[in-house]
Amino acid sequence: MNIEKLLRRNIKQLTAYSSARHEFSGEAVVFLDANENPYNTPYNRYPDPLQIELKHTIAQQKGCLPTQIFLGNGSDEAIDLLFRAFCNPGVDNVVSISPTYGMYKVSADINDVEVRAVPLNEQFQLSASAMLAKADEHTKLLFLCSPNNPTGNLLSASEIEQLLVSFPGIVVLDEAYIDFAAEASFLSRMPQYPNLLILQTFSKAWGMAGLRLGMAFASEEIITVLNKIKYPYNINLLTQEKAQELLQYEAQKLEWVKEIVQERVLLVEELKKLPFVVQVYPSDANFLLVKMHDATGIYDYLLEEGVVVRNRSNVLLCADCLRITVGLPSENELLIEKLNDLL
Ligand SMILES: *Cc1c(COP(=O)(O)O)cnc(C)c1O
C-alpha cells in the first residue's frame, strides 16, 4: 500500500489547523493562549485535541501503541473521515459487502462516492475474489463488518486475509460486535497488514452509546491522516473523562458480555419454538436476525405492544427478517410472552 498515492491531493497538501492547545501541551502557570474564560473550571478549558491519556489507557488494554489509535465522535466519524481523506467525490469508489451496516453507504452518498456492493452468499459469507473483481484503479476503500450487522455472523478470516493481501487500498474491518464473538479481533494481525483499519466502538459491549466514542486502529501512517483532518476538539471533555473512568471496569464489561451471550442462547431456543419463526440465524453479536412468516405484521404487532425491534424485511437477503437486540432477561421474557400471545 502506498498511502501517498491513495490520498486525495488536497488532503496531502493540506496545512492542518493548529490549535492553541495543540501548539502548547506542557505544564504552565497560566494559560492565556486560547481565549478561554478564566472562570467555570474545568469546563472553561478546551479538551485535549489528541486525547493522549485516554489513548494511553486504551492502548494498554488493546496491546497497541497510542499512535495507532484514532478516537472519533462514534465510529461514524472515522467512516466519514476515511471518505474525505481518500475518495475524490464523483471519481473514486469503494467496494462493500451487502447486506451490511447502513452508514458506509450514507457516508459515501454524502461524499458523492460510488459504493459497489457485493452480495454475501446464502450463508452470509463473503467472496474475496468477487469483491476484488468489483475493484478498479479508482477503488480506495473496502468495507467489511465482522460480526456483520444485520446478519450477526463473523466473516471468514481467510477471505478477509486474502483481501488484505490482494487489495491495494485500505481494508476497513468494522468490529463493533467483536466482544460478543467466539473469535478474536483482527487487532493482533495489524502488524502484518499495513492496509488494515479496524473500527471498534464503546457503544455496544461497553454500554456507552450515549457518550459517542468510536475507535479506529491502524498503522501510524493512516492514523496521522485521520488526526490531520478531524475537527480539532472532536471528543469533548465529559466524554474523555467519563470514558477514562469507565475503562477501569473492564471486568464489568466482560460480565455484561457473558450475560448477554447467555441470554442470546436462551432467546434462540425460545424463538425456535414459535411456529411462525422460519429461521433464527447463528449470531456472534448481541442481536439475532430472525426470519418469520409475515415479519412486518409481527413487527407492527410488537410495536403496538410497546416492544420495539428492527424490521429488516426490505434488506437484501433479509426478506421477512426482524433484527432483535438481546436485552435484559426480563425484557427478553416480555418479548417471548408477547410473541406467544400470537398463538
Ligand atoms: C452499532 C454499530 C457501530 C457503532 O457506531 P457508533 O457510531 O460508534 O455508535 C459501528 N458499526 C456497526 C456495524 C454497528 O452496528
Coordinates of C-alpha atoms and ligand atoms in Angstrom, one line a residue:
M1 CA 0.0 0.0 0.0
N2 CA 1.3 3.4 -1.0
I3 CA -0.5 6.0 1.2
E4 CA 0.8 8.9 -0.8
K5 CA -0.8 7.5 -3.9
L6 CA -4.1 6.7 -2.1
L7 CA -4.6 10.1 -0.5
R8 CA -6.6 12.9 -2.2
R9 CA -4.2 15.6 -3.4
N10 CA -5.9 18.4 -1.4
I11 CA -5.5 16.3 1.8
K12 CA -1.9 15.6 1.1
Q13 CA -1.2 19.3 0.6
L14 CA -3.4 20.4 3.5
T15 CA -1.9 22.6 6.2
A16 CA -3.9 21.4 9.2
Y17 CA -5.4 23.8 11.7
S18 CA -3.1 24.2 14.7
S19 CA -5.0 24.9 17.9
A20 CA -3.6 26.7 20.9
R21 CA -3.9 23.6 23.0
H22 CA -2.1 21.6 20.3
E23 CA 0.9 24.0 20.0
F24 CA 1.4 24.1 23.7
S25 CA 0.5 21.0 25.7
G26 CA 3.0 21.2 28.6
E27 CA 2.7 22.4 32.2
A28 CA 2.1 26.1 32.6
V29 CA 1.4 28.5 35.5
V30 CA -1.2 30.4 33.5
F31 CA -3.0 29.7 30.2
L32 CA -3.6 32.9 28.4
D33 CA -3.2 31.4 24.9
A34 CA -6.7 30.1 23.9
N35 CA -9.1 33.0 24.7
E36 CA -10.8 30.8 27.2
N37 CA -12.8 32.2 30.1
P38 CA -10.8 32.0 33.3
Y39 CA -13.9 31.1 35.3
N40 CA -16.1 28.0 35.4
T41 CA -13.3 25.4 35.8
P42 CA -13.0 22.7 34.4
Y43 CA -15.4 23.3 31.6
N44 CA -13.8 26.6 30.6
R45 CA -10.8 24.8 29.1
Y46 CA -10.6 23.2 25.7
P47 CA -10.1 19.4 25.9
D48 CA -7.0 17.5 24.8
P49 CA -7.3 17.5 21.0
L50 CA -5.4 14.2 20.7
Q51 CA -6.9 12.5 23.8
I52 CA -3.5 11.4 25.0
E53 CA -4.5 10.0 28.4
L54 CA -7.5 8.1 27.1
K55 CA -5.5 6.6 24.2
H56 CA -2.8 5.5 26.7
T57 CA -5.4 3.5 28.7
I58 CA -6.9 2.1 25.5
A59 CA -3.5 1.2 24.1
Q60 CA -2.7 -0.8 27.3
Q61 CA -5.9 -2.7 27.1
K62 CA -5.6 -3.4 23.4
G63 CA -1.9 -4.1 23.2
C64 CA -1.1 -1.5 20.6
L65 CA 0.5 2.0 20.5
P66 CA -1.4 5.2 21.3
T67 CA -0.2 6.4 17.9
Q68 CA -2.1 3.6 16.3
I69 CA -5.5 4.8 17.7
F70 CA -7.9 7.4 16.4
L71 CA -10.9 8.4 18.5
G72 CA -14.0 9.8 17.0
N73 CA -17.5 11.1 17.8
G74 CA -18.8 7.5 17.3
S75 CA -17.4 5.1 14.7
D76 CA -19.3 7.2 12.2
E77 CA -16.7 10.0 12.4
A78 CA -13.9 7.7 11.4
I79 CA -16.0 6.3 8.5
D80 CA -16.7 9.8 7.2
L81 CA -13.1 10.9 7.6
L82 CA -11.9 7.9 5.5
F83 CA -14.1 9.0 2.6
R84 CA -12.9 12.6 2.9
A85 CA -9.2 11.6 3.1
F86 CA -9.1 9.1 0.3
C87 CA -12.1 9.3 -2.1
N88 CA -12.3 12.1 -4.7
P89 CA -16.0 13.0 -5.0
G90 CA -17.5 11.8 -8.3
V91 CA -14.4 10.0 -9.2
D92 CA -13.4 7.3 -6.7
N93 CA -15.4 4.4 -5.4
V94 CA -15.4 1.8 -2.6
V95 CA -16.4 -1.8 -2.5
S96 CA -18.5 -3.2 0.3
I97 CA -20.4 -6.4 1.3
S98 CA -24.2 -6.4 1.2
P99 CA -26.2 -6.5 3.4
T100 CA -24.2 -4.6 5.9
Y101 CA -24.3 -1.5 8.2
G102 CA -26.1 1.4 6.5
M103 CA -23.6 4.1 7.5
Y104 CA -21.0 3.2 4.9
K105 CA -23.5 3.9 2.1
V106 CA -24.9 7.1 3.7
S107 CA -21.4 8.5 4.3
A108 CA -20.4 7.5 0.7
D109 CA -23.5 9.3 -0.7
I110 CA -22.8 12.4 1.4
N111 CA -19.3 12.5 -0.1
D112 CA -20.5 11.6 -3.6
V113 CA -18.6 8.4 -3.7
E114 CA -19.9 5.3 -5.5
V115 CA -20.5 2.1 -3.4
R116 CA -20.0 -1.2 -5.3
A117 CA -22.0 -3.6 -3.2
V118 CA -21.1 -7.3 -3.5
P119 CA -23.9 -9.7 -2.2
L120 CA -23.0 -12.2 0.5
N121 CA -23.9 -15.8 -0.2
E122 CA -26.9 -17.6 1.4
Q123 CA -24.8 -18.3 4.5
F124 CA -24.0 -14.6 4.7
Q125 CA -20.3 -15.2 3.8
L126 CA -18.2 -13.1 1.5
S127 CA -16.2 -14.0 -1.5
A128 CA -12.8 -12.2 -1.6
S129 CA -12.5 -12.9 -5.4
A130 CA -15.9 -11.4 -6.1
M131 CA -15.0 -8.3 -4.2
L132 CA -11.7 -7.9 -5.9
A133 CA -13.4 -8.4 -9.3
K134 CA -15.5 -5.3 -8.5
A135 CA -12.5 -3.1 -7.7
D136 CA -10.7 -1.0 -10.2
E137 CA -7.9 1.7 -10.1
H138 CA -10.4 4.2 -8.5
T139 CA -11.3 1.8 -5.6
K140 CA -9.8 3.3 -2.5
L141 CA -11.6 1.6 0.4
L142 CA -13.1 -1.8 1.0
F143 CA -15.8 -2.1 3.8
L144 CA -16.1 -5.3 5.8
C145 CA -18.1 -5.8 9.0
S146 CA -17.5 -8.8 11.3
P147 CA -19.6 -9.8 13.1
N148 CA -21.8 -8.3 10.4
N149 CA -24.8 -6.1 11.0
P150 CA -27.7 -7.1 10.4
T151 CA -26.8 -10.8 9.7
G152 CA -24.9 -11.4 13.0
N153 CA -22.2 -13.7 11.7
L154 CA -18.5 -13.5 11.6
L155 CA -16.9 -13.2 8.2
S156 CA -14.5 -15.9 7.1
A157 CA -11.0 -14.9 8.4
S158 CA -9.2 -16.5 5.4
E159 CA -11.3 -14.5 2.9
I160 CA -10.5 -11.3 4.9
E161 CA -6.8 -12.1 4.9
Q162 CA -7.0 -12.7 1.1
L163 CA -8.4 -9.2 0.7
L164 CA -5.8 -7.7 3.0
V165 CA -3.0 -9.3 0.9
S166 CA -4.5 -8.5 -2.6
F167 CA -6.3 -5.2 -2.3
P168 CA -4.0 -2.2 -2.8
G169 CA -6.2 0.2 -0.9
I170 CA -7.4 0.3 2.7
V171 CA -9.4 -2.6 4.1
V172 CA -11.9 -1.3 6.7
L173 CA -12.9 -4.0 9.1
D174 CA -15.8 -3.0 11.4
E175 CA -15.6 -5.0 14.6
A176 CA -18.4 -3.1 16.6
Y177 CA -19.6 -6.5 17.9
I178 CA -16.4 -8.4 18.3
D179 CA -16.7 -8.6 22.1
F180 CA -19.7 -10.9 21.7
A181 CA -18.0 -13.2 19.2
A182 CA -16.4 -16.6 19.5
E183 CA -13.3 -15.5 17.5
A184 CA -10.7 -12.9 18.4
S185 CA -10.3 -9.5 16.9
F186 CA -8.0 -8.9 13.9
L187 CA -6.1 -6.3 16.1
S188 CA -3.2 -8.8 16.7
R189 CA -2.8 -9.1 12.9
M190 CA -2.3 -5.3 12.4
P191 CA 1.5 -5.5 12.2
Q192 CA 1.2 -7.9 9.3
Y193 CA -1.2 -5.8 7.3
P194 CA -0.3 -2.1 6.8
N195 CA -3.6 -1.6 4.9
L196 CA -5.8 -2.8 7.7
L197 CA -8.0 -0.3 9.6
I198 CA -10.2 -1.8 12.4
L199 CA -13.2 0.0 13.7
Q200 CA -14.4 -0.7 17.3
T201 CA -16.8 1.3 19.5
F202 CA -17.7 1.9 23.1
S203 CA -21.4 1.8 22.1
K204 CA -22.1 -1.9 22.3
A205 CA -20.2 -4.2 24.8
W206 CA -19.0 -1.2 26.8
G207 CA -22.5 0.2 27.2
M208 CA -21.5 3.8 26.4
A209 CA -23.6 4.6 23.3
G210 CA -24.7 7.9 24.8
L211 CA -21.1 9.1 25.2
R212 CA -20.4 8.9 21.4
L213 CA -16.9 7.4 21.3
G214 CA -15.6 5.2 18.5
M215 CA -12.1 3.9 17.9
A216 CA -10.1 3.2 14.7
F217 CA -6.9 1.2 14.9
A218 CA -4.4 1.2 12.1
S219 CA -0.8 2.0 11.2
E220 CA 0.5 5.3 12.5
E221 CA 0.6 6.5 8.9
I222 CA -3.1 6.1 8.4
I223 CA -4.0 7.4 11.9
T224 CA -1.9 10.5 11.3
V225 CA -4.1 11.3 8.2
L226 CA -7.3 11.0 10.3
N227 CA -6.0 13.2 13.0
K228 CA -4.9 15.8 10.5
I229 CA -8.4 16.3 9.1
K230 CA -10.6 15.8 12.1
Y231 CA -12.3 18.7 13.9
P232 CA -9.6 19.9 16.4
Y233 CA -11.6 19.2 19.6
N234 CA -13.7 16.3 18.3
I235 CA -14.0 14.4 21.7
N236 CA -15.4 16.7 24.4
L237 CA -14.1 16.9 27.9
L238 CA -17.0 15.0 29.5
T239 CA -16.7 12.1 27.1
Q240 CA -12.9 11.9 27.6
E241 CA -13.2 11.9 31.4
K242 CA -16.2 9.5 31.7
A243 CA -14.6 7.0 29.3
Q244 CA -11.4 7.1 31.2
E245 CA -13.3 6.4 34.4
L246 CA -15.4 3.6 32.9
L247 CA -12.5 1.9 31.3
Q248 CA -11.3 0.8 34.7
Y249 CA -14.3 -1.5 34.9
E250 CA -13.3 -4.0 32.3
A251 CA -14.4 -6.9 34.5
Q252 CA -17.9 -5.4 34.5
K253 CA -17.9 -5.2 30.7
L254 CA -16.9 -8.9 30.5
E255 CA -19.7 -9.8 32.9
W256 CA -22.2 -7.9 30.8
V257 CA -21.0 -9.7 27.7
K258 CA -21.2 -13.1 29.4
E259 CA -24.8 -12.4 30.5
I260 CA -25.8 -11.1 27.1
V261 CA -24.3 -14.1 25.3
Q262 CA -26.1 -16.5 27.7
E263 CA -29.4 -14.7 27.1
R264 CA -28.8 -14.9 23.4
V265 CA -28.7 -18.7 23.7
L266 CA -31.9 -18.8 25.6
L267 CA -33.6 -16.4 23.2
V268 CA -32.6 -18.6 20.3
E269 CA -34.2 -21.7 22.0
E270 CA -37.5 -19.8 22.8
L271 CA -37.8 -18.3 19.3
K272 CA -37.2 -21.6 17.6
K273 CA -40.3 -23.0 19.4
L274 CA -42.6 -20.5 17.7
P275 CA -44.4 -22.0 14.7
F276 CA -44.2 -18.7 12.7
V277 CA -40.4 -18.5 13.1
V278 CA -38.8 -19.8 9.9
Q279 CA -35.2 -19.5 10.9
V280 CA -33.0 -18.0 13.7
Y281 CA -29.7 -17.2 12.1
P282 CA -26.5 -18.0 14.1
S283 CA -25.2 -14.9 15.9
D284 CA -21.8 -13.8 17.1
A285 CA -23.3 -10.4 18.1
N286 CA -25.7 -9.0 20.7
F287 CA -28.7 -9.4 18.4
L288 CA -30.5 -12.1 16.4
L289 CA -31.6 -12.0 12.8
V290 CA -34.9 -13.9 12.7
K291 CA -36.9 -15.0 9.6
M292 CA -40.6 -15.2 10.2
H293 CA -43.8 -15.6 8.3
D294 CA -45.2 -12.1 7.9
A295 CA -42.3 -10.3 9.7
T296 CA -43.9 -6.9 9.0
G297 CA -47.2 -8.0 10.6
I298 CA -45.3 -9.2 13.7
Y299 CA -43.2 -6.1 13.8
D300 CA -46.4 -3.9 13.8
Y301 CA -48.0 -6.1 16.5
L302 CA -44.9 -5.8 18.7
L303 CA -44.8 -2.1 18.2
E304 CA -48.4 -1.8 19.4
E305 CA -47.4 -3.9 22.4
G306 CA -44.6 -1.5 23.2
V307 CA -41.8 -3.8 22.1
V308 CA -39.5 -2.2 19.5
V309 CA -37.4 -4.4 17.3
R310 CA -35.8 -3.6 13.9
N311 CA -37.7 -4.6 10.7
R312 CA -35.0 -5.6 8.1
S313 CA -37.6 -7.1 5.6
N314 CA -36.5 -4.7 2.9
V315 CA -32.8 -5.5 3.1
L316 CA -31.1 -7.8 0.6
L317 CA -31.1 -11.4 1.7
C318 CA -33.2 -10.5 4.8
A319 CA -36.7 -10.7 3.4
D320 CA -39.2 -11.3 6.2
C321 CA -36.5 -10.8 8.8
L322 CA -36.5 -8.9 12.1
R323 CA -33.4 -7.9 14.0
I324 CA -33.8 -8.3 17.7
T325 CA -31.3 -6.9 20.2
V326 CA -30.7 -9.1 23.3
G327 CA -31.9 -7.2 26.3
L328 CA -32.3 -7.8 30.0
P329 CA -33.7 -11.2 30.9
S330 CA -37.0 -9.5 31.9
E331 CA -37.1 -7.7 28.5
N332 CA -36.4 -10.8 26.6
E333 CA -39.1 -12.7 28.5
L334 CA -41.6 -10.0 27.7
L335 CA -40.8 -10.3 24.0
I336 CA -41.3 -14.0 24.1
E337 CA -44.5 -13.6 26.1
K338 CA -45.9 -11.2 23.5
L339 CA -44.9 -13.5 20.7
N340 CA -46.6 -16.5 22.4
D341 CA -49.8 -14.4 22.8
L342 CA -50.0 -14.5 19.0
L343 CA -50.6 -18.3 19.1
Ligands
LIG1 C1 -23.6 0.0 16.3 C2 -22.5 -0.1 15.2 C3 -21.4 0.8 15.2 C4 -21.3 1.8 16.3 O1 -21.3 3.1 15.8 P1 -21.0 4.3 16.9 O2 -21.1 5.5 16.0 O3 -19.7 4.0 17.4 O4 -22.1 4.3 17.9 C5 -20.5 0.7 14.2 N1 -20.6 -0.3 13.3 C6 -21.6 -1.1 13.3 C7 -21.7 -2.2 12.2 C8 -22.6 -1.0 14.2 O5 -23.7 -1.9 14.1

